[in-house]
mmCIF file of C-alpha atoms and ligand atoms in Angstrom:
data_model
loop_
_atom_site.group_PDB
_atom_site.id
_atom_site.type_symbol
_atom_site.label_atom_id
_atom_site.label_comp_id
_atom_site.label_asym_id
_atom_site.label_seq_id
_atom_site.Cartn_x
_atom_site.Cartn_y
_atom_site.Cartn_z
ATOM 1 C CA MET A 1 142.682 87.528 98.857
ATOM 2 C CA ALA A 2 143.609 91.198 99.171
ATOM 3 C CA ASP A 3 144.287 92.720 102.580
ATOM 4 C CA LYS A 4 142.368 95.777 101.562
ATOM 5 C CA LYS A 5 138.620 95.935 102.027
ATOM 6 C CA VAL A 6 136.293 98.361 100.306
ATOM 7 C CA TYR A 7 132.616 97.990 101.158
ATOM 8 C CA MET A 8 130.280 99.422 98.517
ATOM 9 C CA ASP A 9 127.135 97.418 99.242
ATOM 10 C CA TYR A 10 125.290 99.764 101.594
ATOM 11 C CA ASN A 11 121.937 99.082 99.894
ATOM 12 C CA ALA A 12 122.226 95.423 100.916
ATOM 13 C CA THR A 13 122.916 96.432 104.481
ATOM 14 C CA THR A 14 124.874 99.008 106.447
ATOM 15 C CA PRO A 15 127.309 98.591 109.302
ATOM 16 C CA LEU A 16 126.131 100.050 112.599
ATOM 17 C CA ARG A 17 127.139 103.657 112.931
ATOM 18 C CA GLU A 18 129.619 104.033 115.771
ATOM 19 C CA GLU A 19 127.187 106.188 117.721
ATOM 20 C CA VAL A 20 124.466 103.531 117.310
ATOM 21 C CA ARG A 21 126.788 100.748 118.425
ATOM 22 C CA ASP A 22 127.923 102.719 121.494
ATOM 23 C CA ALA A 23 124.335 103.519 122.451
ATOM 24 C CA MET A 24 123.277 99.891 121.986
ATOM 25 C CA VAL A 25 126.153 98.614 124.123
ATOM 26 C CA ARG A 26 124.973 100.926 126.912
ATOM 27 C CA ASP A 27 121.361 99.842 126.352
ATOM 28 C CA LEU A 28 122.224 96.144 126.759
ATOM 29 C CA GLU A 29 121.569 96.829 130.451
ATOM 30 C CA ILE A 30 117.891 97.447 129.746
ATOM 31 C CA TYR A 31 116.335 94.030 130.164
ATOM 32 C CA GLY A 32 112.771 94.676 131.363
ATOM 33 C CA ASN A 33 109.851 93.464 129.278
ATOM 34 C CA ALA A 34 108.299 96.664 127.989
ATOM 35 C CA SER A 35 104.831 95.208 128.617
ATOM 36 C CA SER A 36 105.535 94.686 132.351
ATOM 37 C CA MET A 37 104.075 97.182 134.780
ATOM 38 C CA HIS A 38 107.003 97.236 137.214
ATOM 39 C CA SER A 39 109.785 99.769 137.031
ATOM 40 C CA SER A 40 112.130 97.694 134.796
ATOM 41 C CA GLY A 41 109.276 97.269 132.340
ATOM 42 C CA ARG A 42 108.340 100.940 132.536
ATOM 43 C CA LEU A 43 111.947 101.971 131.883
ATOM 44 C CA ALA A 44 112.103 99.806 128.757
ATOM 45 C CA ARG A 45 108.734 101.164 127.638
ATOM 46 C CA SER A 46 109.709 104.794 128.104
ATOM 47 C CA ARG A 47 112.928 104.302 126.127
ATOM 48 C CA ILE A 48 110.943 102.589 123.340
ATOM 49 C CA GLU A 49 108.614 105.570 123.210
ATOM 50 C CA GLU A 50 111.611 107.913 122.896
ATOM 51 C CA ALA A 51 112.833 105.831 119.955
ATOM 52 C CA ARG A 52 109.362 106.005 118.416
ATOM 53 C CA SER A 53 109.486 109.804 118.662
ATOM 54 C CA SER A 54 112.912 109.915 116.973
ATOM 55 C CA LEU A 55 111.588 107.816 114.115
ATOM 56 C CA GLY A 56 108.445 109.960 113.913
ATOM 57 C CA ALA A 57 110.641 113.049 113.502
ATOM 58 C CA LEU A 58 112.557 111.384 110.647
ATOM 59 C CA LEU A 59 109.381 110.334 108.793
ATOM 60 C CA GLY A 60 107.184 113.343 109.551
ATOM 61 C CA ALA A 61 104.793 110.961 111.319
ATOM 62 C CA PRO A 62 102.962 111.192 114.625
ATOM 63 C CA PRO A 63 104.870 108.655 116.782
ATOM 64 C CA GLY A 64 101.587 106.950 117.693
ATOM 65 C CA ASP A 65 101.116 105.997 114.027
ATOM 66 C CA LEU A 66 104.268 103.853 113.946
ATOM 67 C CA VAL A 67 104.263 100.095 114.501
ATOM 68 C CA PHE A 68 107.519 98.266 115.165
ATOM 69 C CA GLY A 69 108.144 94.883 113.554
ATOM 70 C CA SER A 70 111.048 92.765 112.377
ATOM 71 C CA GLY A 71 111.803 94.745 109.214
ATOM 72 C CA GLY A 72 110.816 95.499 105.659
ATOM 73 C CA THR A 73 109.816 91.981 104.651
ATOM 74 C CA GLU A 74 107.460 91.383 107.570
ATOM 75 C CA LEU A 75 105.875 94.807 107.438
ATOM 76 C CA ASN A 76 105.329 94.810 103.674
ATOM 77 C CA ASN A 77 103.747 91.379 104.095
ATOM 78 C CA THR A 78 101.502 92.754 106.854
ATOM 79 C CA VAL A 79 100.151 95.439 104.544
ATOM 80 C CA PHE A 80 99.387 92.932 101.767
ATOM 81 C CA HIS A 81 97.824 90.569 104.326
ATOM 82 C CA THR A 82 95.574 93.463 105.367
ATOM 83 C CA MET A 83 94.542 94.074 101.764
ATOM 84 C CA ARG A 84 93.594 90.425 101.264
ATOM 85 C CA ARG A 85 91.428 90.570 104.388
ATOM 86 C CA LEU A 86 89.749 93.786 103.238
ATOM 87 C CA ALA A 87 89.066 92.306 99.813
ATOM 88 C CA SER A 88 87.480 89.235 101.356
ATOM 89 C CA GLU A 89 85.355 91.229 103.837
ATOM 90 C CA GLN A 90 83.950 93.658 101.265
ATOM 91 C CA ARG A 91 82.850 96.117 103.931
ATOM 92 C CA PRO A 92 82.395 99.875 103.490
ATOM 93 C CA PRO A 93 84.212 101.912 102.322
ATOM 94 C CA PHE A 94 86.083 99.161 100.456
ATOM 95 C CA GLN A 95 83.079 97.372 98.951
ATOM 96 C CA GLY A 96 83.530 96.460 95.303
ATOM 97 C CA ARG A 97 87.296 96.952 95.555
ATOM 98 C CA SER A 98 89.622 93.994 95.065
ATOM 99 C CA GLU A 99 92.325 95.193 92.679
ATOM 100 C CA ILE A 100 95.926 95.865 93.610
ATOM 101 C CA ILE A 101 98.312 98.035 91.618
ATOM 102 C CA THR A 102 102.039 97.685 92.116
ATOM 103 C CA THR A 103 105.120 97.854 89.900
ATOM 104 C CA ALA A 104 107.363 95.440 88.047
ATOM 105 C CA ILE A 105 110.458 96.651 89.924
ATOM 106 C CA GLU A 106 109.395 96.138 93.545
ATOM 107 C CA HIS A 107 111.474 94.174 96.026
ATOM 108 C CA PRO A 108 110.695 90.418 95.994
ATOM 109 C CA CYS A 109 108.887 90.705 99.350
ATOM 110 C CA VAL A 110 106.309 92.940 97.658
ATOM 111 C CA LEU A 111 106.240 91.085 94.337
ATOM 112 C CA ASN A 112 105.759 87.733 96.046
ATOM 113 C CA SER A 113 103.081 89.155 98.361
ATOM 114 C CA ALA A 114 101.329 90.502 95.262
ATOM 115 C CA GLU A 115 101.625 87.112 93.567
ATOM 116 C CA TYR A 116 100.190 85.387 96.639
ATOM 117 C CA SER A 117 97.311 87.890 96.628
ATOM 118 C CA ARG A 118 96.679 87.028 92.973
ATOM 119 C CA ASN A 119 96.553 83.341 93.876
ATOM 120 C CA GLN A 120 93.999 84.243 96.543
ATOM 121 C CA GLY A 121 91.717 85.727 93.884
ATOM 122 C CA LEU A 122 92.662 89.432 93.858
ATOM 123 C CA LYS A 123 93.396 91.090 90.552
ATOM 124 C CA VAL A 124 96.965 92.395 90.508
ATOM 125 C CA HIS A 125 98.325 94.924 88.009
ATOM 126 C CA LEU A 126 102.118 95.208 87.661
ATOM 127 C CA LEU A 127 102.870 98.646 86.247
ATOM 128 C CA PRO A 128 105.638 98.856 83.658
ATOM 129 C CA VAL A 129 108.487 101.356 84.040
ATOM 130 C CA ASP A 130 110.404 103.366 81.439
ATOM 131 C CA SER A 131 114.085 102.939 80.612
ATOM 132 C CA ALA A 132 115.059 105.058 83.632
ATOM 133 C CA GLY A 133 112.865 103.056 85.997
ATOM 134 C CA LYS A 134 110.033 105.595 86.411
ATOM 135 C CA ILE A 135 106.533 104.188 86.404
ATOM 136 C CA ASP A 136 104.488 104.929 83.332
ATOM 137 C CA MET A 137 102.003 107.493 84.693
ATOM 138 C CA GLU A 138 99.676 107.131 81.696
ATOM 139 C CA VAL A 139 99.311 103.399 82.249
ATOM 140 C CA TYR A 140 98.917 104.075 85.975
ATOM 141 C CA ARG A 141 96.098 106.568 85.376
ATOM 142 C CA ARG A 142 94.326 104.132 83.063
ATOM 143 C CA THR A 143 94.715 101.249 85.533
ATOM 144 C CA LEU A 144 93.241 103.104 88.502
ATOM 145 C CA SER A 145 89.472 102.674 88.857
ATOM 146 C CA ASP A 146 86.713 102.416 91.430
ATOM 147 C CA LYS A 147 87.743 98.754 91.764
ATOM 148 C CA THR A 148 91.237 99.666 92.995
ATOM 149 C CA LEU A 149 91.640 98.740 96.634
ATOM 150 C CA PHE A 150 95.319 99.397 97.026
ATOM 151 C CA VAL A 151 98.393 100.907 95.366
ATOM 152 C CA SER A 152 101.915 99.921 96.468
ATOM 153 C CA VAL A 153 104.889 101.717 94.902
ATOM 154 C CA MET A 154 108.429 101.757 96.274
ATOM 155 C CA ALA A 155 109.720 105.277 96.981
ATOM 156 C CA ALA A 156 113.172 104.407 95.623
ATOM 157 C CA ASN A 157 114.518 101.299 93.968
ATOM 158 C CA ASN A 158 117.180 99.203 95.692
ATOM 159 C CA GLU A 159 119.026 98.179 92.509
ATOM 160 C CA ILE A 160 119.082 101.273 90.306
ATOM 161 C CA GLY A 161 118.180 103.976 92.830
ATOM 162 C CA THR A 162 115.382 105.540 90.771
ATOM 163 C CA ILE A 163 113.093 107.700 92.908
ATOM 164 C CA GLN A 164 109.359 107.733 92.079
ATOM 165 C CA ASN A 165 107.141 110.767 92.263
ATOM 166 C CA MET A 166 105.257 109.503 95.303
ATOM 167 C CA LYS A 167 103.279 112.693 95.843
ATOM 168 C CA GLU A 168 101.639 112.489 92.429
ATOM 169 C CA ILE A 169 101.193 108.713 92.676
ATOM 170 C CA THR A 170 99.478 109.094 96.045
ATOM 171 C CA ALA A 171 97.258 111.963 94.917
ATOM 172 C CA LEU A 172 95.953 109.948 91.943
ATOM 173 C CA ALA A 173 95.315 106.904 94.127
ATOM 174 C CA LYS A 174 93.413 109.045 96.621
ATOM 175 C CA GLU A 175 91.255 110.525 93.835
ATOM 176 C CA ALA A 176 90.314 106.951 92.948
ATOM 177 C CA GLY A 177 89.514 106.203 96.606
ATOM 178 C CA ALA A 178 92.328 103.657 97.023
ATOM 179 C CA LEU A 179 94.683 103.024 99.935
ATOM 180 C CA VAL A 180 98.366 103.766 99.230
ATOM 181 C CA HIS A 181 101.514 102.128 100.543
ATOM 182 C CA SER A 182 105.127 102.883 99.808
ATOM 183 C CA ASP A 183 108.071 100.612 100.492
ATOM 184 C CA GLY A 184 110.426 103.243 101.853
ATOM 185 C CA VAL A 185 113.171 100.822 102.894
ATOM 186 C CA GLN A 186 115.750 102.300 100.499
ATOM 187 C CA ALA A 187 114.517 105.895 100.532
ATOM 188 C CA VAL A 188 114.355 106.587 104.269
ATOM 189 C CA GLY A 189 117.582 108.153 105.517
ATOM 190 C CA LYS A 190 118.791 108.868 101.963
ATOM 191 C CA ILE A 191 116.228 111.416 100.753
ATOM 192 C CA PRO A 192 113.687 113.492 102.697
ATOM 193 C CA ILE A 193 110.516 111.500 103.337
ATOM 194 C CA ASN A 194 107.501 113.070 104.999
ATOM 195 C CA VAL A 195 104.585 110.654 105.115
ATOM 196 C CA GLU A 196 101.962 113.302 105.864
ATOM 197 C CA ASP A 197 103.184 115.574 103.108
ATOM 198 C CA LEU A 198 103.176 112.641 100.672
ATOM 199 C CA GLY A 199 99.652 111.701 101.762
ATOM 200 C CA LEU A 200 100.512 108.028 102.283
ATOM 201 C CA ASP A 201 98.422 105.540 104.267
ATOM 202 C CA TYR A 202 101.367 103.202 104.888
ATOM 203 C CA LEU A 203 105.157 103.403 104.664
ATOM 204 C CA THR A 204 107.670 100.691 105.507
ATOM 205 C CA MET A 205 111.228 101.277 106.760
ATOM 206 C CA SER A 206 114.011 99.017 107.994
ATOM 207 C CA ALA A 207 116.740 99.895 110.507
ATOM 208 C CA HIS A 208 119.598 97.949 108.920
ATOM 209 C CA LYS A 209 119.526 100.188 105.850
ATOM 210 C CA ILE A 210 120.098 103.313 107.959
ATOM 211 C CA TYR A 211 123.070 102.183 110.088
ATOM 212 C CA GLY A 212 120.851 100.547 112.707
ATOM 213 C CA PRO A 213 120.597 96.876 113.708
ATOM 214 C CA LYS A 214 119.170 94.054 111.599
ATOM 215 C CA GLY A 215 115.814 92.455 112.369
ATOM 216 C CA ILE A 216 113.914 95.600 113.284
ATOM 217 C CA GLY A 217 111.861 98.059 111.281
ATOM 218 C CA ALA A 218 108.676 100.071 111.412
ATOM 219 C CA LEU A 219 105.452 100.615 109.536
ATOM 220 C CA TYR A 220 103.704 103.955 109.405
ATOM 221 C CA VAL A 221 99.934 103.454 109.471
ATOM 222 C CA LYS A 222 97.940 106.611 109.030
ATOM 223 C CA LYS A 223 95.302 107.147 111.679
ATOM 224 C CA GLY A 224 92.122 105.437 110.500
ATOM 225 C CA ALA A 225 93.839 103.233 107.891
ATOM 226 C CA PRO A 226 93.040 99.565 108.504
ATOM 227 C CA LEU A 227 95.721 97.132 109.623
ATOM 228 C CA TYR A 228 95.306 93.446 110.405
ATOM 229 C CA PRO A 229 98.119 91.824 112.378
ATOM 230 C CA LEU A 230 100.062 89.096 110.638
ATOM 231 C CA LEU A 231 100.912 87.347 113.915
ATOM 232 C CA GLU A 232 98.437 86.166 116.495
ATOM 233 C CA GLY A 233 99.605 86.731 120.055
ATOM 234 C CA GLY A 234 99.768 89.417 122.712
ATOM 235 C CA HIS A 235 98.577 92.998 122.659
ATOM 236 C CA GLN A 236 101.880 94.686 121.911
ATOM 237 C CA GLU A 237 101.763 97.663 119.555
ATOM 238 C CA LYS A 238 98.038 98.224 120.244
ATOM 239 C CA GLY A 239 97.339 94.680 119.088
ATOM 240 C CA LEU A 240 98.857 95.347 115.663
ATOM 241 C CA ARG A 241 102.099 93.400 116.096
ATOM 242 C CA ALA A 242 102.256 90.628 118.658
ATOM 243 C CA GLY A 243 105.501 89.450 120.260
ATOM 244 C CA THR A 244 107.748 90.640 123.085
ATOM 245 C CA TYR A 245 109.309 93.970 122.212
ATOM 246 C CA ASN A 246 112.755 93.818 120.610
ATOM 247 C CA THR A 247 113.833 96.567 122.973
ATOM 248 C CA LEU A 248 117.498 96.730 122.019
ATOM 249 C CA GLY A 249 116.669 96.686 118.318
ATOM 250 C CA ILE A 250 114.103 99.447 118.708
ATOM 251 C CA LEU A 251 116.532 101.606 120.708
ATOM 252 C CA GLY A 252 119.192 101.079 118.022
ATOM 253 C CA LEU A 253 116.635 102.030 115.383
ATOM 254 C CA GLY A 254 115.761 105.182 117.334
ATOM 255 C CA LYS A 255 119.397 106.262 117.553
ATOM 256 C CA ALA A 256 119.918 105.530 113.846
ATOM 257 C CA ALA A 257 116.821 107.583 112.982
ATOM 258 C CA GLU A 258 118.028 110.504 115.080
ATOM 259 C CA LEU A 259 121.395 110.486 113.250
ATOM 260 C CA ALA A 260 119.785 110.004 109.841
ATOM 261 C CA LEU A 261 117.721 113.137 110.392
ATOM 262 C CA SER A 262 120.531 115.328 111.707
ATOM 263 C CA CYS A 263 123.023 114.145 109.035
ATOM 264 C CA LEU A 264 120.766 113.903 105.976
ATOM 265 C CA GLY A 265 122.209 116.966 104.202
ATOM 266 C CA GLU A 266 125.793 115.943 104.851
ATOM 267 C CA TYR A 267 125.043 112.355 103.827
ATOM 268 C CA GLN A 268 123.546 113.484 100.530
ATOM 269 C CA GLU A 269 126.455 115.800 99.759
ATOM 270 C CA ARG A 270 129.127 113.270 100.639
ATOM 271 C CA THR A 271 127.694 110.229 98.895
ATOM 272 C CA GLY A 272 126.501 112.322 95.923
ATOM 273 C CA ALA A 273 129.959 113.819 95.308
ATOM 274 C CA LEU A 274 131.656 110.452 95.679
ATOM 275 C CA LYS A 275 129.189 108.767 93.341
ATOM 276 C CA ALA A 276 129.800 111.447 90.689
ATOM 277 C CA TYR A 277 133.551 110.933 91.069
ATOM 278 C CA LEU A 278 133.235 107.158 90.724
ATOM 279 C CA ARG A 279 130.857 107.417 87.765
ATOM 280 C CA GLU A 280 133.104 109.854 85.855
ATOM 281 C CA GLY A 281 136.168 107.762 86.638
ATOM 282 C CA LEU A 282 134.514 104.581 85.330
ATOM 283 C CA LEU A 283 133.288 106.320 82.167
ATOM 284 C CA GLU A 284 136.795 107.639 81.521
ATOM 285 C CA ARG A 285 138.615 104.382 82.136
ATOM 286 C CA ILE A 286 136.308 101.652 80.804
ATOM 287 C CA PRO A 287 134.896 101.772 77.262
ATOM 288 C CA ASN A 288 131.339 100.821 76.372
ATOM 289 C CA ILE A 289 129.582 100.946 79.720
ATOM 290 C CA THR A 290 126.010 101.969 80.521
ATOM 291 C CA ILE A 291 124.789 103.759 83.634
ATOM 292 C CA ASN A 292 121.385 102.370 84.637
ATOM 293 C CA GLY A 293 118.617 104.272 86.400
ATOM 294 C CA HIS A 294 117.410 107.849 86.360
ATOM 295 C CA GLN A 295 120.172 110.418 86.048
ATOM 296 C CA GLU A 296 118.607 113.048 88.348
ATOM 297 C CA ASP A 297 115.871 111.339 90.350
ATOM 298 C CA CYS A 298 118.216 108.793 91.832
ATOM 299 C CA LEU A 299 119.387 107.934 95.339
ATOM 300 C CA PRO A 300 122.577 109.899 96.003
ATOM 301 C CA ASN A 301 124.527 106.767 96.957
ATOM 302 C CA THR A 302 123.454 104.314 94.242
ATOM 303 C CA LEU A 303 125.308 103.716 90.979
ATOM 304 C CA ASN A 304 124.285 100.809 88.761
ATOM 305 C CA VAL A 305 126.568 100.122 85.820
ATOM 306 C CA SER A 306 126.407 97.567 82.995
ATOM 307 C CA PHE A 307 129.636 96.221 81.521
ATOM 308 C CA PRO A 308 128.475 94.385 78.395
ATOM 309 C CA GLY A 309 130.711 91.480 77.429
ATOM 310 C CA ALA A 310 131.563 90.714 81.045
ATOM 311 C CA GLU A 311 129.354 88.688 83.312
ATOM 312 C CA GLY A 312 128.068 90.212 86.582
ATOM 313 C CA GLU A 313 128.868 87.265 88.845
ATOM 314 C CA SER A 314 132.411 87.004 87.434
ATOM 315 C CA ILE A 315 132.960 90.739 87.941
ATOM 316 C CA LEU A 316 131.653 90.452 91.489
ATOM 317 C CA LEU A 317 133.921 87.519 92.343
ATOM 318 C CA SER A 318 136.993 89.163 90.805
ATOM 319 C CA MET A 319 136.261 92.358 92.718
ATOM 320 C CA ASP A 320 135.807 90.373 95.899
ATOM 321 C CA MET A 321 139.257 88.818 95.358
ATOM 322 C CA ALA A 322 140.567 92.383 95.206
ATOM 323 C CA GLY A 323 138.755 93.178 98.463
ATOM 324 C CA ILE A 324 135.900 95.182 96.924
ATOM 325 C CA GLU A 325 132.368 94.249 97.960
ATOM 326 C CA VAL A 326 129.532 95.171 95.601
ATOM 327 C CA SER A 327 126.369 93.521 94.350
ATOM 328 C CA THR A 328 124.918 92.268 91.078
ATOM 329 C CA GLY A 329 121.380 93.345 91.877
ATOM 330 C CA SER A 330 119.408 92.782 95.026
ATOM 331 C CA ALA A 331 121.252 90.721 97.627
ATOM 332 C CA CYS A 332 118.264 88.411 97.865
ATOM 333 C CA ALA A 333 118.577 87.590 94.160
ATOM 334 C CA SER A 334 122.227 86.655 94.369
ATOM 335 C CA GLY A 335 122.720 82.942 94.275
ATOM 336 C CA SER A 336 120.370 82.848 91.320
ATOM 337 C CA LEU A 337 121.720 83.339 87.831
ATOM 338 C CA ASP A 338 118.503 84.896 86.522
ATOM 339 C CA PRO A 339 119.004 88.420 85.239
ATOM 340 C CA SER A 340 117.712 91.119 87.564
ATOM 341 C CA HIS A 341 113.951 91.657 87.175
ATOM 342 C CA VAL A 342 114.566 95.394 87.628
ATOM 343 C CA LEU A 343 117.061 95.633 84.772
ATOM 344 C CA MET A 344 114.826 93.501 82.563
ATOM 345 C CA ALA A 345 111.893 95.816 83.404
ATOM 346 C CA ILE A 346 113.842 98.904 82.289
ATOM 347 C CA GLY A 347 114.479 97.103 78.994
ATOM 348 C CA ALA A 348 118.183 96.518 79.553
ATOM 349 C CA GLY A 349 118.094 93.184 77.710
ATOM 350 C CA PRO A 350 119.851 90.044 78.939
ATOM 351 C CA SER A 351 123.387 91.119 77.964
ATOM 352 C CA LEU A 352 123.289 94.431 79.871
ATOM 353 C CA ALA A 353 121.302 92.891 82.721
ATOM 354 C CA HIS A 354 123.766 90.012 83.136
ATOM 355 C CA GLY A 355 126.771 92.328 83.175
ATOM 356 C CA SER A 356 125.607 94.826 85.761
ATOM 357 C CA ILE A 357 127.093 95.845 89.068
ATOM 358 C CA ARG A 358 125.501 97.939 91.805
ATOM 359 C CA PHE A 359 127.844 100.194 93.733
ATOM 360 C CA SER A 360 126.070 101.548 96.789
ATOM 361 C CA LEU A 361 128.056 104.014 98.827
ATOM 362 C CA GLY A 362 127.580 105.079 102.396
ATOM 363 C CA TRP A 363 128.628 107.007 105.405
ATOM 364 C CA TYR A 364 132.041 105.324 105.652
ATOM 365 C CA SER A 365 132.902 105.389 101.918
ATOM 366 C CA THR A 366 135.952 107.479 101.020
ATOM 367 C CA ARG A 367 137.698 108.987 98.011
ATOM 368 C CA GLU A 368 140.474 106.397 98.554
ATOM 369 C CA ASP A 369 137.871 103.632 98.229
ATOM 370 C CA ALA A 370 136.712 105.069 94.900
ATOM 371 C CA ASP A 371 140.326 105.428 93.694
ATOM 372 C CA TYR A 372 141.000 101.810 94.595
ATOM 373 C CA VAL A 373 137.952 100.673 92.581
ATOM 374 C CA LEU A 374 139.051 102.852 89.648
ATOM 375 C CA GLU A 375 142.473 101.213 89.761
ATOM 376 C CA GLN A 376 141.293 97.609 90.168
ATOM 377 C CA LEU A 377 138.186 97.398 87.991
ATOM 378 C CA PRO A 378 139.425 98.355 84.470
ATOM 379 C CA PRO A 379 141.873 95.400 84.200
ATOM 380 C CA ILE A 380 139.208 93.050 85.609
ATOM 381 C CA ILE A 381 136.724 94.113 82.920
ATOM 382 C CA SER A 382 139.339 93.865 80.124
ATOM 383 C CA ARG A 383 140.321 90.390 81.262
ATOM 384 C CA LEU A 384 136.726 89.160 81.531
ATOM 385 C CA ARG A 385 135.780 90.678 78.195
ATOM 386 C CA ALA A 386 138.771 89.013 76.531
ATOM 387 C CA MET A 387 137.730 85.643 77.953
ATOM 388 C CA SER A 388 134.040 86.071 77.313
ATOM 389 C CA THR A 389 131.904 84.346 74.735
ATOM 390 C CA LEU A 390 129.085 86.824 75.463
ATOM 391 C CA GLY A 391 130.309 89.516 73.050
ATOM 392 C CA GLU A 392 129.848 93.188 73.786
HETATM 393 N N1 PLP B 401 112.272 96.543 100.429
HETATM 394 C C1 PLP B 401 113.399 96.967 99.825
HETATM 395 C C2 PLP B 401 113.292 98.012 98.760
HETATM 396 C C3 PLP B 401 114.637 96.453 100.174
HETATM 397 O O1 PLP B 401 115.739 96.878 99.559
HETATM 398 C C4 PLP B 401 114.683 95.455 101.193
HETATM 399 C C5 PLP B 401 115.982 94.842 101.570
HETATM 400 O O2 PLP B 401 116.876 94.677 100.749
HETATM 401 C C6 PLP B 401 113.495 95.053 101.804
HETATM 402 C C7 PLP B 401 112.309 95.626 101.408
HETATM 403 C C8 PLP B 401 113.474 94.016 102.886
HETATM 404 O O3 PLP B 401 113.784 94.597 104.107
HETATM 405 P P1 PLP B 401 114.317 93.696 105.337
HETATM 406 O O4 PLP B 401 115.705 93.303 104.999
HETATM 407 O O5 PLP B 401 114.236 94.622 106.517
HETATM 408 O O6 PLP B 401 113.386 92.544 105.466
#
């Protein structure tokens, strides 16, 4: 194993930013239950409300419209749970509506929630995407109808970084009278997101993707939009999310949100320039490679590359031996040898999909890291291609 370590898997998770870690270490002293009426409880509560305001500023949301929960998976599930309840109740203004529209490239927590909803009797449409990962707006328009209850489209994709035109998607859904959700887990902190400007009813975010702690996230729920809690229990979060407040997690999230907002421009410039450098370097040094995802409408930090003739898992393991940490698709899919559903949806075909690597850069990525990858990767690819029976 190499002594050197280069972490380029920021879309899987981020380290805590130093400022977040320092703030959380100080906040370990805050132990009161935020639901208690005594002064320790009130202190915890007031700090939670400050964190809520910081997150509201990042998302362009009134702080009172944010619900804290354990992260993207739980909160996306809560929204789908709500839709199933609405479909079964058939009360105004959702009478006659029981269809869900989502996309083929969503995160598994959305795709599996959609599949579960289908098993519960709802009709689910999975929109196709084009070769750059953008949803087919013509198919979308044709799929929307007065039966559509709900549209869920991720703002940006975790594997290829493609950014959807959420404003247009939301406007069309609203014309059809449907509720709209966006999984913003990968977009928040990387591109500007303003929920009110986008016209969304729901948006999910997760702290561990923005240099905050794991196991905490938030859901924006527009005033008046229905939400049914997933967990039965106490009255925390206005009865929308039961369970004792994860005070330390929420405070870490608040600090991370504050930094994400103040550093967004610098983050975009830094990761964008480094990604361009890495991309050009790879194109120069390694023949026959394909860059996946949209060339312009793409997260500044995300670079997904196919190396036909070499197998993704073998590339990943060889890079890991050299101290470079990347991913072959979503972290949750690793461990399975199925090709990425996202790459298959953009029509990459099994050979390109099997030989793809996601580089996701972040706040602590450097030019030296990129140079190290550019030095180490070309011989790895040549070696694997020479050994391979896959054929380029
Ligand atoms: N949605 C997207 C797009 C993601 O990338 C992830 C995590 O990889 C999730 C949801 C799940 O979020 P969490 O890890 O907070 O459960």
